[in-house]
Amino acid sequence: SANITTKVAKKLQEMAAKHASILVTVGACALLLIMIMTSVSSCGAMFSNGMSTTLAGSYMSVPAEIDAADLAFSELEMELQKEIDSIETDYPDYDEYRYNLDPIGHDPFALISYLSAVVKYKGQLIDGTVFDSNDEGANLSPRGTVPGFGEGIAMMNKGAKYILYIPGELAYGVDGQQQAGIGPNATLIFEVEAIDVTPGK
């Protein structure tokens, strides 16, 4: 048994010595292949995460109603700042003035959450299964729907008709919505018509 093992070891040494350059080349190629596969995998993951973040945090456009609300808020803030700046002039009889104020301002994109829309819609899965619909017009707000549908409403003007393709992460996510027959990470397709779009209360 020991002789056989010794013979096998010698044979392997001889083969390795004869074909050393081939073995080195094969090893280098294998190492290079592993490095390429790891890099591609990492890049793919980074790209996927970047796309999800962009979809989740971006709005393609802002309706005219939001622009008008943004302007109205800005005017109110300017009036408030003017009033604060003139307090000491308007009320000169005080010896001391103390202020405890938060910064005056607003995020115009946060105004999207106050938008409401009356819409007709049909929601279906990618296999064509309809899970919800409304032909009469439902009053909806972006903050009262799944994120992808909310983004769609925020982009719509009165009379607009959209088809929204909503990936799972912007719909019901990993939990799905079993009562409606929506599985985990299911992509949703909505046909939406905006009957009216107004600033919500």
Coordinates of N, CA and C in Angstrom, one line a residue:
S1 N 0.8 -1.2 0.0 CA 0.0 0.0 0.0 C 0.9 1.3 0.0
A2 N 1.9 1.2 0.9 CA 2.8 2.4 0.9 C 3.6 2.5 -0.4
N3 N 4.0 1.4 -1.0 CA 4.7 1.4 -2.3 C 3.8 2.0 -3.4
I4 N 2.5 1.6 -3.4 CA 1.6 2.2 -4.4 C 1.4 3.7 -4.2
T5 N 1.3 4.1 -3.0 CA 1.2 5.5 -2.7 C 2.4 6.3 -3.2
T6 N 3.6 5.7 -2.9 CA 4.8 6.3 -3.3 C 5.0 6.4 -4.8
K7 N 4.5 5.3 -5.5 CA 4.6 5.3 -7.0 C 3.7 6.4 -7.5
V8 N 2.5 6.5 -7.0 CA 1.5 7.5 -7.5 C 2.0 8.9 -7.3
A9 N 2.6 9.1 -6.1 CA 3.2 10.4 -5.8 C 4.3 10.8 -6.8
K10 N 5.1 9.8 -7.0 CA 6.2 10.1 -8.0 C 5.7 10.4 -9.4
K11 N 4.6 9.6 -9.8 CA 4.0 9.8 -11.1 C 3.5 11.2 -11.2
L12 N 2.8 11.6 -10.1 CA 2.2 13.0 -10.2 C 3.3 14.0 -10.2
Q13 N 4.4 13.8 -9.5 CA 5.5 14.8 -9.5 C 6.1 14.9 -10.9
E14 N 6.2 13.7 -11.6 CA 6.8 13.7 -12.9 C 5.9 14.5 -13.9
M15 N 4.6 14.2 -13.8 CA 3.6 14.8 -14.7 C 3.6 16.3 -14.4
A16 N 3.7 16.7 -13.2 CA 3.7 18.1 -12.8 C 4.9 18.8 -13.4
A17 N 6.1 18.1 -13.3 CA 7.3 18.7 -13.8 C 7.3 18.9 -15.3
K18 N 6.7 17.9 -16.0 CA 6.6 17.9 -17.5 C 5.7 19.0 -18.0
H19 N 4.6 19.2 -17.2 CA 3.5 20.1 -17.7 C 3.3 21.3 -16.8
A20 N 4.4 21.7 -16.2 CA 4.3 22.8 -15.2 C 3.8 24.1 -15.9
S21 N 4.2 24.4 -17.1 CA 3.7 25.6 -17.7 C 2.2 25.6 -18.0
I22 N 1.7 24.4 -18.4 CA 0.3 24.3 -18.7 C -0.5 24.4 -17.4
L23 N 0.0 23.8 -16.3 CA -0.7 23.9 -15.0 C -0.8 25.4 -14.5
V24 N 0.3 26.1 -14.7 CA 0.4 27.5 -14.3 C -0.6 28.3 -15.1
T25 N -0.7 28.0 -16.4 CA -1.6 28.8 -17.3 C -3.1 28.5 -16.9
V26 N -3.4 27.2 -16.7 CA -4.7 26.8 -16.3 C -5.1 27.5 -15.0
G27 N -4.2 27.5 -14.0 CA -4.5 28.1 -12.7 C -4.7 29.6 -12.9
A28 N -3.9 30.3 -13.7 CA -4.0 31.7 -13.9 C -5.4 32.0 -14.5
C29 N -5.8 31.2 -15.5 CA -7.1 31.4 -16.2 C -8.2 31.2 -15.2
A30 N -8.1 30.2 -14.4 CA -9.2 30.0 -13.4 C -9.3 31.1 -12.4
L31 N -8.2 31.6 -12.0 CA -8.2 32.8 -11.1 C -8.8 34.0 -11.7
L32 N -8.4 34.2 -13.0 CA -8.9 35.4 -13.7 C -10.4 35.3 -13.9
L33 N -10.9 34.1 -14.2 CA -12.3 33.8 -14.4 C -13.1 34.1 -13.1
I34 N -12.6 33.6 -12.0 CA -13.2 33.9 -10.7 C -13.3 35.4 -10.4
M35 N -12.2 36.1 -10.7 CA -12.2 37.6 -10.5 C -13.2 38.3 -11.4
I36 N -13.3 37.9 -12.6 CA -14.3 38.5 -13.6 C -15.7 38.2 -13.1
M37 N -16.0 37.0 -12.7 CA -17.4 36.6 -12.3 C -17.8 37.4 -11.0
T38 N -16.8 37.6 -10.1 CA -17.1 38.3 -8.9 C -17.4 39.8 -9.2
S39 N -16.6 40.4 -10.1 CA -16.8 41.8 -10.4 C -18.1 42.0 -11.1
V40 N -18.5 41.1 -12.0 CA -19.8 41.2 -12.7 C -20.9 41.1 -11.7
S41 N -20.8 40.2 -10.8 CA -21.9 40.0 -9.8 C -22.0 41.2 -8.9
S42 N -20.9 41.8 -8.5 CA -20.9 43.0 -7.7 C -21.5 44.2 -8.4
C43 N -21.1 44.3 -9.7 CA -21.6 45.5 -10.5 C -23.1 45.3 -10.7
G44 N -23.6 44.1 -10.9 CA -25.0 43.8 -11.2 C -25.8 44.2 -9.9
A45 N -25.3 43.8 -8.8 CA -26.0 44.1 -7.5 C -26.1 45.6 -7.3
M46 N -24.9 46.3 -7.5 CA -24.9 47.7 -7.3 C -25.9 48.4 -8.3
F47 N -25.9 48.0 -9.6 CA -26.8 48.6 -10.6 C -28.2 48.4 -10.2
S48 N -28.6 47.1 -9.7 CA -29.9 46.8 -9.3 C -30.4 47.7 -8.2
N49 N -29.5 47.8 -7.1 CA -29.8 48.7 -6.0 C -30.0 50.1 -6.4
G50 N -29.1 50.6 -7.3 CA -29.2 52.0 -7.7 C -30.5 52.2 -8.5
M51 N -30.9 51.3 -9.3 CA -32.1 51.5 -10.0 C -33.3 51.5 -9.1
S52 N -33.3 50.6 -8.1 CA -34.4 50.6 -7.1 C -34.5 51.9 -6.4
T53 N -33.4 52.5 -6.0 CA -33.4 53.7 -5.3 C -33.9 54.8 -6.1
T54 N -33.5 54.8 -7.4 CA -33.9 55.9 -8.3 C -35.4 55.8 -8.5
L55 N -35.9 54.6 -8.7 CA -37.4 54.5 -8.9 C -38.2 54.8 -7.7
A56 N -37.6 54.5 -6.5 CA -38.3 54.8 -5.3 C -38.3 56.2 -4.9
G57 N -37.3 56.9 -5.3 CA -37.1 58.3 -4.8 C -37.2 59.4 -5.8
S58 N -37.6 59.1 -7.0 CA -37.6 60.1 -8.1 C -39.0 60.3 -8.6
Y59 N -39.3 61.5 -9.1 CA -40.6 61.8 -9.8 C -40.2 62.4 -11.1
M60 N -40.8 61.9 -12.2 CA -40.4 62.3 -13.5 C -40.9 63.7 -13.8
S61 N -42.0 64.1 -13.2 CA -42.5 65.5 -13.5 C -43.4 65.9 -12.3
V62 N -43.7 67.2 -12.3 CA -44.5 67.7 -11.2 C -45.7 68.5 -11.8
P63 N -46.9 68.1 -11.4 CA -48.1 68.7 -12.1 C -48.2 70.2 -11.8
A64 N -48.9 70.9 -12.6 CA -49.1 72.4 -12.5 C -49.7 72.8 -11.1
E65 N -50.5 71.9 -10.6 CA -51.1 72.2 -9.3 C -50.1 72.2 -8.2
I66 N -49.1 71.3 -8.3 CA -48.0 71.3 -7.3 C -47.1 72.5 -7.4
D67 N -46.9 73.0 -8.7 CA -46.1 74.2 -8.9 C -46.8 75.4 -8.2
A68 N -48.2 75.5 -8.4 CA -48.9 76.6 -7.9 C -48.9 76.5 -6.3
A69 N -49.0 75.3 -5.8 CA -49.0 75.2 -4.3 C -47.6 75.6 -3.8
D70 N -46.6 75.2 -4.5 CA -45.2 75.5 -4.1 C -45.0 77.0 -4.1
L71 N -45.6 77.7 -5.1 CA -45.5 79.2 -5.2 C -46.2 79.8 -4.0
A72 N -47.4 79.3 -3.7 CA -48.2 79.8 -2.6 C -47.5 79.7 -1.3
F73 N -46.9 78.5 -1.1 CA -46.2 78.3 0.2 C -45.0 79.2 0.3
S74 N -44.3 79.5 -0.8 CA -43.2 80.3 -0.8 C -43.6 81.8 -0.4
E75 N -44.7 82.2 -1.0 CA -45.2 83.6 -0.7 C -45.6 83.7 0.8
L76 N -46.2 82.7 1.3 CA -46.6 82.7 2.7 C -45.3 82.8 3.6
E77 N -44.3 82.0 3.2 CA -43.1 82.0 4.0 C -42.3 83.3 4.0
M78 N -42.4 84.0 2.8 CA -41.7 85.3 2.7 C -42.4 86.3 3.5
E79 N -43.8 86.2 3.6 CA -44.5 87.2 4.4 C -44.2 86.9 5.9
L80 N -44.1 85.7 6.3 CA -43.8 85.4 7.7 C -42.4 85.8 8.0
Q81 N -41.5 85.6 7.2 CA -40.1 86.1 7.4 C -40.0 87.6 7.5
K82 N -40.8 88.3 6.7 CA -40.8 89.8 6.7 C -41.4 90.2 8.0
E83 N -42.5 89.6 8.5 CA -43.1 89.9 9.8 C -42.1 89.7 10.9
I84 N -41.4 88.6 10.9 CA -40.4 88.3 12.0 C -39.3 89.4 12.0
D85 N -38.8 89.7 10.8 CA -37.7 90.7 10.7 C -38.1 92.1 11.2
S86 N -39.4 92.4 11.1 CA -39.8 93.7 11.5 C -40.4 93.8 12.9
I87 N -40.3 92.7 13.7 CA -40.9 92.7 15.0 C -40.3 93.8 15.9
E88 N -39.0 93.9 15.9 CA -38.4 94.9 16.8 C -38.7 96.3 16.4
T89 N -39.0 96.5 15.1 CA -39.4 97.9 14.6 C -40.9 98.1 15.0
D90 N -41.7 97.1 14.8 CA -43.1 97.3 15.0 C -43.5 97.3 16.5
Y91 N -42.6 96.7 17.3 CA -42.9 96.7 18.8 C -41.6 97.2 19.5
P92 N -41.4 98.5 19.5 CA -40.1 99.0 20.0 C -40.0 99.2 21.5
D93 N -41.1 98.9 22.2 CA -41.2 99.2 23.6 C -40.6 98.1 24.5
Y94 N -40.1 97.0 23.9 CA -39.6 95.9 24.7 C -38.1 96.1 24.8
D95 N -37.6 95.7 26.0 CA -36.1 95.8 26.3 C -35.4 94.6 25.7
E96 N -36.1 93.5 25.6 CA -35.4 92.2 25.1 C -36.3 91.5 24.2
Y97 N -35.7 90.9 23.2 CA -36.5 90.0 22.2 C -35.8 88.6 22.2
R98 N -36.6 87.6 22.3 CA -36.1 86.3 22.2 C -36.9 85.5 21.2
Y99 N -36.2 84.7 20.4 CA -36.8 84.0 19.3 C -36.5 82.5 19.5
N100 N -37.5 81.7 19.3 CA -37.3 80.2 19.3 C -38.0 79.7 18.1
L101 N -37.4 79.8 16.9 CA -38.1 79.5 15.6 C -37.3 78.3 14.9
D102 N -38.1 77.5 14.3 CA -37.6 76.5 13.3 C -37.3 77.2 12.0
P103 N -36.4 76.7 11.2 CA -36.1 77.3 9.9 C -37.4 77.4 9.1
I104 N -37.6 78.5 8.4 CA -38.8 78.6 7.5 C -38.5 78.1 6.2
G105 N -39.3 77.2 5.7 CA -39.1 76.6 4.3 C -40.0 75.4 4.2
H106 N -39.9 74.8 3.0 CA -40.6 73.5 2.8 C -39.9 72.8 1.6
D107 N -40.3 71.5 1.5 CA -39.8 70.7 0.4 C -40.9 70.6 -0.6
P108 N -40.7 71.2 -1.8 CA -41.7 71.2 -2.8 C -42.2 69.8 -3.2
F109 N -41.3 68.8 -3.1 CA -41.7 67.4 -3.5 C -42.6 66.8 -2.4
A110 N -42.5 67.3 -1.2 CA -43.3 66.8 -0.1 C -44.8 67.2 -0.3
L111 N -45.0 68.3 -1.1 CA -46.4 68.7 -1.4 C -47.1 67.6 -2.3
I112 N -46.4 66.8 -2.9 CA -47.0 65.7 -3.7 C -47.9 64.9 -2.9
S113 N -47.5 64.7 -1.6 CA -48.4 63.8 -0.7 C -49.7 64.5 -0.4
Y114 N -49.9 65.8 -0.7 CA -51.2 66.4 -0.4 C -52.0 66.5 -1.7
L115 N -51.6 65.9 -2.7 CA -52.3 65.9 -4.0 C -53.4 64.8 -3.9
S116 N -54.5 65.0 -4.5 CA -55.6 64.0 -4.6 C -56.1 63.9 -6.0
A117 N -56.5 62.8 -6.5 CA -57.0 62.7 -7.8 C -58.2 61.7 -7.9
V118 N -59.1 62.0 -8.7 CA -60.3 61.1 -9.0 C -59.9 60.3 -10.3
V119 N -59.7 59.0 -10.1 CA -59.2 58.2 -11.2 C -60.1 57.0 -11.5
K120 N -60.2 56.6 -12.7 CA -60.7 55.3 -13.1 C -59.5 54.4 -13.3
Y121 N -59.5 53.2 -12.9 CA -58.4 52.3 -13.1 C -58.7 50.8 -13.2
K122 N -57.8 50.1 -13.7 CA -57.9 48.6 -13.7 C -56.5 48.1 -13.4
G123 N -56.4 47.3 -12.4 CA -55.1 46.7 -12.0 C -55.1 45.2 -12.3
Q124 N -54.0 44.8 -12.9 CA -53.8 43.4 -13.3 C -52.4 42.9 -13.1
L125 N -52.3 41.6 -13.0 CA -50.9 41.0 -12.9 C -50.4 40.8 -14.3
I126 N -49.1 40.4 -14.4 CA -48.5 40.3 -15.8 C -49.1 39.2 -16.6
D127 N -49.8 38.3 -15.9 CA -50.5 37.2 -16.7 C -51.9 37.6 -17.1
G128 N -52.3 38.9 -16.8 CA -53.6 39.4 -17.3 C -54.7 39.2 -16.3
T129 N -54.4 38.6 -15.1 CA -55.4 38.5 -14.0 C -55.8 39.8 -13.4
V130 N -57.0 40.2 -13.5 CA -57.5 41.5 -12.9 C -57.8 41.3 -11.5
F131 N -57.1 42.1 -10.6 CA -57.3 42.0 -9.2 C -58.1 43.2 -8.6
D132 N -58.2 44.3 -9.3 CA -59.0 45.4 -8.8 C -59.3 46.3 -10.0
S133 N -60.5 47.0 -9.9 CA -60.8 48.0 -10.9 C -61.9 48.9 -10.4
N134 N -62.0 50.1 -11.0 CA -63.0 51.1 -10.7 C -63.3 51.9 -11.9
D135 N -64.6 51.8 -12.4 CA -65.0 52.5 -13.6 C -65.8 53.7 -13.3
E136 N -66.1 54.0 -12.0 CA -66.9 55.2 -11.7 C -66.0 56.4 -11.3
G137 N -64.8 56.1 -10.8 CA -63.9 57.1 -10.4 C -63.7 57.1 -8.9
A138 N -62.5 56.8 -8.4 CA -62.2 56.7 -7.0 C -61.3 57.9 -6.6
N139 N -61.6 58.5 -5.5 CA -60.7 59.6 -5.0 C -59.6 59.1 -4.2
L140 N -58.4 59.2 -4.8 CA -57.2 58.6 -4.2 C -56.1 59.7 -4.0
S141 N -55.2 59.4 -3.0 CA -54.1 60.2 -2.8 C -52.8 59.4 -2.8
P142 N -51.7 60.0 -3.3 CA -50.4 59.2 -3.3 C -50.0 58.6 -2.0
R143 N -50.3 59.2 -0.9 CA -50.0 58.6 0.4 C -50.9 57.5 0.8
G144 N -52.0 57.3 0.1 CA -52.9 56.2 0.4 C -52.9 55.0 -0.5
T145 N -51.8 55.0 -1.3 CA -51.7 53.9 -2.3 C -50.3 53.3 -2.2
V146 N -50.1 52.2 -2.9 CA -48.7 51.7 -3.0 C -47.8 52.7 -3.6
P147 N -46.5 52.8 -3.3 CA -45.6 53.8 -3.8 C -45.6 54.1 -5.3
G148 N -45.6 53.0 -6.1 CA -45.5 53.1 -7.5 C -46.8 53.8 -8.1
F149 N -48.0 53.4 -7.5 CA -49.2 54.0 -8.0 C -49.3 55.5 -7.6
G150 N -48.7 55.8 -6.4 CA -48.7 57.2 -5.9 C -47.9 58.0 -6.8
E151 N -46.7 57.5 -7.3 CA -45.9 58.3 -8.2 C -46.6 58.5 -9.5
G152 N -47.4 57.5 -9.9 CA -48.1 57.7 -11.2 C -49.2 58.8 -11.0
I153 N -49.9 58.8 -9.9 CA -50.9 59.9 -9.7 C -50.2 61.3 -9.7
A154 N -49.0 61.3 -9.0 CA -48.3 62.6 -8.9 C -47.9 63.2 -10.3
M155 N -47.8 62.3 -11.3 CA -47.3 62.7 -12.6 C -48.5 63.1 -13.5
M156 N -49.7 62.8 -13.1 CA -50.9 63.0 -14.0 C -51.6 64.3 -13.9
N157 N -52.0 64.8 -15.0 CA -52.8 66.0 -15.1 C -54.3 65.6 -15.4
K158 N -55.2 66.4 -15.2 CA -56.6 66.1 -15.5 C -56.8 65.6 -17.0
G159 N -57.4 64.5 -17.2 CA -57.7 64.0 -18.5 C -56.6 63.0 -19.0
A160 N -55.5 62.9 -18.3 CA -54.4 62.0 -18.7 C -54.7 60.6 -18.6
K161 N -54.2 59.7 -19.5 CA -54.4 58.3 -19.4 C -53.0 57.7 -19.4
Y162 N -52.7 56.9 -18.4 CA -51.4 56.2 -18.3 C -51.6 54.7 -18.1
I163 N -50.5 54.0 -18.5 CA -50.4 52.6 -18.1 C -49.2 52.5 -17.3
L164 N -49.3 52.1 -16.0 CA -48.3 52.1 -15.0 C -47.8 50.7 -14.9
Y165 N -46.5 50.4 -15.1 CA -45.9 49.1 -14.8 C -45.1 49.3 -13.5
I166 N -45.6 48.7 -12.4 CA -45.1 48.9 -11.1 C -44.3 47.6 -10.6
P167 N -43.0 47.7 -10.4 CA -42.2 46.5 -9.9 C -42.6 46.2 -8.5
G168 N -42.3 45.0 -8.1 CA -42.7 44.5 -6.8 C -42.3 45.4 -5.6
E169 N -41.1 45.9 -5.7 CA -40.6 46.7 -4.6 C -41.3 48.0 -4.4
L170 N -42.0 48.5 -5.5 CA -42.8 49.7 -5.4 C -44.3 49.4 -5.3
A171 N -44.6 48.1 -5.1 CA -46.0 47.6 -5.0 C -46.2 47.1 -3.6
Y172 N -46.5 45.7 -3.5 CA -46.7 45.1 -2.2 C -45.5 44.4 -1.6
G173 N -44.3 44.5 -2.3 CA -43.1 43.9 -1.8 C -43.1 42.4 -1.6
V174 N -42.3 42.0 -0.6 CA -42.1 40.6 -0.4 C -43.3 39.9 0.3
D175 N -44.2 40.8 0.9 CA -45.3 40.2 1.6 C -46.5 39.9 0.6
G176 N -46.5 40.7 -0.5 CA -47.6 40.5 -1.4 C -48.9 41.0 -0.8
Q177 N -50.0 40.6 -1.5 CA -51.4 40.9 -0.9 C -52.2 39.7 -1.3
Q178 N -52.1 38.7 -0.4 CA -52.7 37.4 -0.6 C -54.2 37.4 -0.9
Q179 N -54.9 38.3 -0.1 CA -56.4 38.4 -0.3 C -56.8 38.8 -1.7
A180 N -55.9 39.6 -2.4 CA -56.2 40.0 -3.8 C -55.6 39.1 -4.8
G181 N -54.9 38.0 -4.3 CA -54.2 37.1 -5.2 C -52.9 37.6 -5.7
I182 N -52.3 38.6 -5.0 CA -51.0 39.2 -5.5 C -49.9 38.5 -4.7
G183 N -49.0 37.8 -5.4 CA -47.9 37.1 -4.7 C -46.7 38.0 -4.3
P184 N -45.7 37.5 -3.7 CA -44.6 38.2 -3.2 C -43.8 38.8 -4.4
N185 N -43.4 40.1 -4.3 CA -42.7 40.8 -5.4 C -43.3 40.8 -6.7
A186 N -44.6 40.7 -6.8 CA -45.4 40.7 -8.0 C -45.4 42.1 -8.7
T187 N -45.1 42.0 -10.0 CA -45.2 43.3 -10.8 C -46.7 43.5 -11.1
L188 N -47.1 44.8 -11.0 CA -48.5 45.2 -11.2 C -48.6 46.1 -12.4
I189 N -49.7 46.0 -13.2 CA -50.0 46.8 -14.3 C -51.3 47.5 -14.1
F190 N -51.3 48.8 -14.1 CA -52.5 49.6 -14.0 C -52.8 50.5 -15.2
E191 N -54.0 50.4 -15.7 CA -54.5 51.3 -16.7 C -55.3 52.4 -15.9
V192 N -54.8 53.7 -16.0 CA -55.3 54.7 -15.2 C -55.8 55.9 -16.0
E193 N -56.9 56.5 -15.7 CA -57.4 57.7 -16.3 C -57.7 58.7 -15.2
A194 N -57.1 59.9 -15.3 CA -57.4 60.9 -14.3 C -58.6 61.8 -14.7
I195 N -59.7 61.6 -13.9 CA -60.9 62.4 -14.2 C -60.7 63.8 -13.6
D196 N -60.1 63.9 -12.5 CA -59.8 65.2 -11.9 C -58.5 65.2 -11.0
V197 N -57.8 66.3 -10.9 CA -56.6 66.3 -10.1 C -56.7 67.6 -9.3
T198 N -56.6 67.6 -8.0 CA -56.7 68.8 -7.2 C -55.7 68.7 -6.0
P199 N -55.3 69.8 -5.5 CA -54.6 69.7 -4.2 C -55.4 69.1 -3.1
G200 N -54.9 68.1 -2.4 CA -55.7 67.5 -1.4 C -55.7 68.3 -0.1
K201 N -56.6 67.9 0.9 CA -56.6 68.6 2.2 C -55.7 67.9 3.1

